[in-house]
Amino acid sequence: MLEIPLYQVDAFTDQVFKGNPAAVCPLDEWLPDDLLYKIAAENNLSETAFFVPTQQGYHLRWFTPTTEVDLCGHATLATAHVIATQLDRSATEILFESKSGVLKVTCDGGCYTLDFPARPPSVFDAISIVEDAIGVCPQATYKSSKLMAVLDDEASVLGVEPDFDKVAALPGDGLIITSTSRDFDYVARYFGPHCGIPEDPVTGSAHVVCAPYWKDRLGKPKMIAKQISKRGGVLEIEDCGDRILLTGSAALYLKGTIYL
C-alpha cells in the first residue's frame, strides 16, 4: 500500500477557516499524472500542490479538481508553510521549479513572500459579454492570462452573482472583477468555473494580473489588497516591474495520510 502525507493549509490568513485552503502532498518521486489528477479530484479543493525534492529545492505542480495549472499563489504559500514548519524548520528561502519558471519564497517569522512573474493586462474589448455573465456593466475590461473587469466600487464587486456557465465560456483563464476600496488599495474576486473553481477564495495568480493595473492607476508600487470572497484574504503586494511580490501568512488545518 502506498502512503502519501497530506496537509491542508489555509493560505493568505493566520486563522483557520479563512483565506484559501490548499492540499499539500510531499512526494519522494513523481507519481503517474492520472493518479495526481485523481488525488486532486478526491481532495476537492481549489488546488492540490504536489512537490518532489531537487538539487536546488523542489519541483512543484498544482492541480484543481479537473486540471493542472501553470501558476498558483495560495498553494505555493501553503507548500512553503508545510516545508518551513513541518519538514525543514531552518528554511528561510525556498526555490520551486514550476511551469512558470523558478519561484522563490522567502520565509520570515510566519510570513511568506512569493516572488512571481508579473502578467500585466492589456485593454480587451469584452464589456458586453462580461456584463452578460455577471449582470453588471464594467468600466473597462482587460486581458492577460486571465480576463479582468474593473467595476465602479467595492459594493458592486461584492454584489456580483455570476452566471457560471457564461463565465466559463469567457476567453482566458477565468474572470477577475476588481475595484478601489475605502479600507484597502483595491479589492478583487476571481471566478474559475472552467477549471472546477466557481469562486476561488484568494488567488495569487489573479493578483499578478490586476496588481500592475492598480499600480499604474494608483501610482503605488506597494499595495494592500483584499479578496472579498466569503472566506476572504489579505495580500501585501509589491510590483517590481517584471516580478510581483505577494506576502501573506498561513495556518495549518490538517495533517493526515493518503492510502492508495
XYZ file of C-alpha atoms in Angstrom:
260
model
C 0.000 0.000 0.000
C 1.267 3.459 -0.937
C 1.114 6.078 1.839
C 1.320 9.782 0.921
C 1.457 12.565 3.533
C -1.383 15.053 3.251
C -1.537 18.542 4.731
C -4.339 21.066 4.411
C -3.339 24.686 4.909
C -5.379 27.882 4.892
C -3.325 30.441 2.952
C -3.298 34.251 2.989
C -4.624 34.227 6.537
C -3.328 33.496 10.028
C -6.569 31.795 11.111
C -8.145 28.512 10.083
C -11.469 28.695 8.247
C -10.351 31.865 6.455
C -8.154 32.526 3.436
C -7.877 29.842 0.774
C -7.467 26.159 1.690
C -4.959 24.103 -0.275
C -3.945 20.470 -0.024
C -0.203 19.817 0.003
C 1.305 16.408 -0.778
C 5.082 15.849 -0.445
C 6.356 13.089 -2.733
C 9.673 11.269 -2.952
C 9.255 10.963 -6.710
C 6.589 11.782 -9.253
C 3.546 9.540 -9.471
C 1.720 8.978 -12.784
C -0.268 12.040 -13.844
C -3.569 10.188 -13.839
C -3.054 9.403 -10.156
C -2.253 13.048 -9.365
C -5.492 14.063 -11.067
C -7.458 11.506 -9.046
C -5.954 12.685 -5.756
C -6.719 16.318 -6.580
C -10.295 15.425 -7.510
C -10.695 13.429 -4.299
C -9.359 16.323 -2.214
C -11.874 18.582 -4.000
C -10.149 21.832 -3.020
C -9.409 24.620 -5.464
C -5.790 23.433 -5.578
C -3.713 20.448 -4.543
C 0.058 21.010 -4.623
C 2.473 18.143 -5.202
C 6.225 18.549 -4.836
C 9.405 16.461 -5.004
C 12.928 17.393 -3.845
C 15.524 18.562 -6.381
C 19.169 19.570 -6.013
C 18.229 23.266 -5.845
C 14.973 22.967 -3.917
C 11.721 21.393 -5.079
C 9.730 20.734 -8.230
C 6.183 21.974 -7.652
C 2.954 21.273 -9.557
C -0.621 22.447 -8.907
C -3.917 20.720 -9.738
C -7.506 21.892 -9.496
C -10.175 19.171 -9.199
C -10.180 18.958 -13.013
C -6.914 20.292 -14.474
C -3.256 21.158 -13.935
C -2.491 24.903 -13.846
C 0.684 26.827 -14.645
C 0.700 29.166 -11.622
C -0.949 29.169 -8.196
C -0.218 31.573 -5.368
C -2.089 30.217 -2.380
C -0.968 26.606 -2.896
C 2.643 27.780 -3.261
C 2.336 29.688 0.008
C 0.739 26.619 1.620
C 3.565 24.408 0.369
C 6.199 26.791 1.726
C 4.396 26.767 5.082
C 4.470 22.962 5.200
C 8.177 22.873 4.341
C 9.123 25.624 6.820
C 7.039 24.333 9.739
C 6.941 20.560 9.218
C 9.836 19.399 7.038
C 12.698 21.908 7.301
C 12.294 24.378 10.152
C 15.595 26.064 9.256
C 14.312 27.118 5.818
C 14.420 30.864 5.162
C 14.337 30.740 1.362
C 12.732 28.048 -0.773
C 13.142 27.612 -4.530
C 10.462 25.905 -6.570
C 10.829 24.767 -10.171
C 7.459 25.147 -11.874
C 5.643 25.593 -15.179
C 6.120 29.348 -14.637
C 9.861 29.132 -14.091
C 11.741 29.281 -10.807
C 9.653 30.736 -7.977
C 11.326 31.955 -4.793
C 9.579 32.066 -1.439
C 11.129 33.923 1.491
C 10.097 32.764 4.964
C 10.154 35.339 7.762
C 8.543 34.662 11.115
C 5.361 33.089 9.812
C 5.061 35.408 6.803
C 5.854 34.208 3.306
C 6.794 36.372 0.328
C 6.217 34.824 -3.089
C 8.328 36.131 -5.976
C 6.101 35.605 -9.021
C 6.216 36.721 -12.665
C 4.071 39.785 -13.429
C 1.324 39.318 -16.008
C 0.155 42.878 -16.759
C -3.142 43.043 -18.652
C -3.919 44.930 -21.848
C -7.185 46.584 -22.858
C -9.513 43.950 -24.280
C -12.991 44.677 -25.594
C -15.185 42.256 -23.675
C -17.510 44.631 -21.811
C -20.736 43.319 -23.318
C -20.031 39.628 -22.774
C -18.733 40.237 -19.239
C -21.830 42.297 -18.437
C -23.961 39.430 -19.697
C -22.042 36.977 -17.475
C -22.068 38.997 -14.231
C -25.099 41.297 -14.591
C -23.032 44.474 -14.072
C -21.510 46.726 -16.722
C -17.749 47.113 -16.135
C -15.917 50.408 -16.515
C -13.415 48.557 -18.694
C -12.157 45.054 -19.432
C -8.588 43.819 -19.777
C -6.893 40.538 -20.560
C -3.650 38.789 -19.703
C -3.611 35.131 -18.696
C -6.959 35.918 -17.071
C -9.762 38.256 -18.096
C -10.216 41.252 -15.756
C -13.187 43.585 -15.340
C -12.929 46.875 -13.441
C -16.154 47.798 -11.633
C -17.328 51.090 -10.149
C -16.855 50.334 -6.467
C -16.422 47.675 -3.797
C -20.170 47.270 -3.301
C -20.531 46.388 -6.984
C -17.774 43.768 -6.730
C -19.277 42.286 -3.578
C -22.778 42.176 -5.055
C -21.965 40.244 -8.233
C -23.796 36.943 -8.615
C -22.302 35.492 -11.790
C -23.817 33.111 -14.270
C -21.085 30.489 -14.022
C -21.905 28.858 -17.356
C -21.407 32.214 -19.080
C -18.253 32.946 -17.074
C -16.848 29.563 -18.091
C -17.373 30.499 -21.756
C -15.368 33.752 -21.467
C -11.878 33.928 -23.005
C -8.869 33.434 -20.772
C -8.203 31.576 -17.551
C -11.233 32.721 -15.588
C -12.536 36.174 -14.653
C -11.233 38.713 -12.133
C -13.534 41.527 -11.002
C -11.913 44.384 -9.115
C -12.362 47.945 -7.841
C -10.910 50.514 -5.489
C -11.720 50.233 -1.791
C -12.059 52.516 1.240
C -10.117 50.195 3.549
C -7.624 48.668 1.092
C -5.893 49.825 -2.063
C -8.142 47.565 -4.091
C -10.424 44.560 -3.756
C -10.991 41.645 -6.101
C -12.884 38.424 -6.675
C -11.958 35.582 -9.041
C -14.173 33.045 -10.783
C -12.767 29.918 -12.457
C -15.696 27.605 -13.262
C -13.915 26.405 -16.423
C -11.433 24.507 -14.217
C -13.762 23.389 -11.445
C -13.498 26.503 -9.224
C -16.754 28.522 -9.206
C -15.209 31.185 -6.941
C -11.700 30.961 -5.542
C -11.331 32.404 -2.008
C -7.884 34.023 -2.534
C -5.944 33.840 -5.796
C -2.285 34.817 -6.075
C -2.275 34.229 -9.836
C -5.088 36.780 -10.193
C -3.131 39.478 -8.382
C -0.117 39.204 -10.703
C -2.613 40.336 -13.365
C -4.500 43.086 -11.524
C -1.631 44.486 -9.393
C 0.177 46.049 -12.400
C -3.093 47.757 -13.407
C -3.640 49.180 -9.926
C -0.009 50.230 -9.588
C -0.391 52.379 -12.696
C -3.814 53.708 -11.729
C -2.990 54.453 -8.079
C 0.666 55.345 -8.589
C 1.682 52.942 -5.803
C 4.113 50.032 -6.223
C 3.280 48.754 -2.719
C -0.350 47.946 -2.023
C -2.642 46.058 0.330
C -5.362 44.116 -1.443
C -8.265 42.087 -0.137
C -10.006 39.316 -1.982
C -13.588 39.707 -0.817
C -14.811 36.163 -1.217
C -16.913 34.586 1.533
C -13.751 33.420 3.357
C -11.676 36.447 2.411
C -7.942 37.002 2.462
C -5.435 39.867 2.548
C -2.280 40.201 0.451
C 0.616 42.611 0.752
C 1.759 43.344 -2.781
C 4.848 44.952 -4.258
C 5.029 45.497 -8.016
C 8.708 45.318 -9.018
C 8.141 45.585 -12.763
C 8.559 42.149 -14.266
C 8.064 40.472 -10.867
C 5.307 40.729 -8.266
C 5.963 40.075 -4.572
C 2.962 38.650 -2.711
C 3.197 38.386 1.065
C 0.827 36.553 3.379
C 0.507 34.164 6.284
C -0.804 30.620 6.568
C -2.451 28.344 9.120
C -2.155 24.554 9.226
C -5.582 22.927 9.467
C -4.981 19.202 8.914
C -2.275 16.533 8.812
C -3.018 13.064 7.550
C -2.142 10.214 5.226
C -3.496 9.168 1.855
C -3.649 5.385 1.419
C -3.547 4.035 -2.133
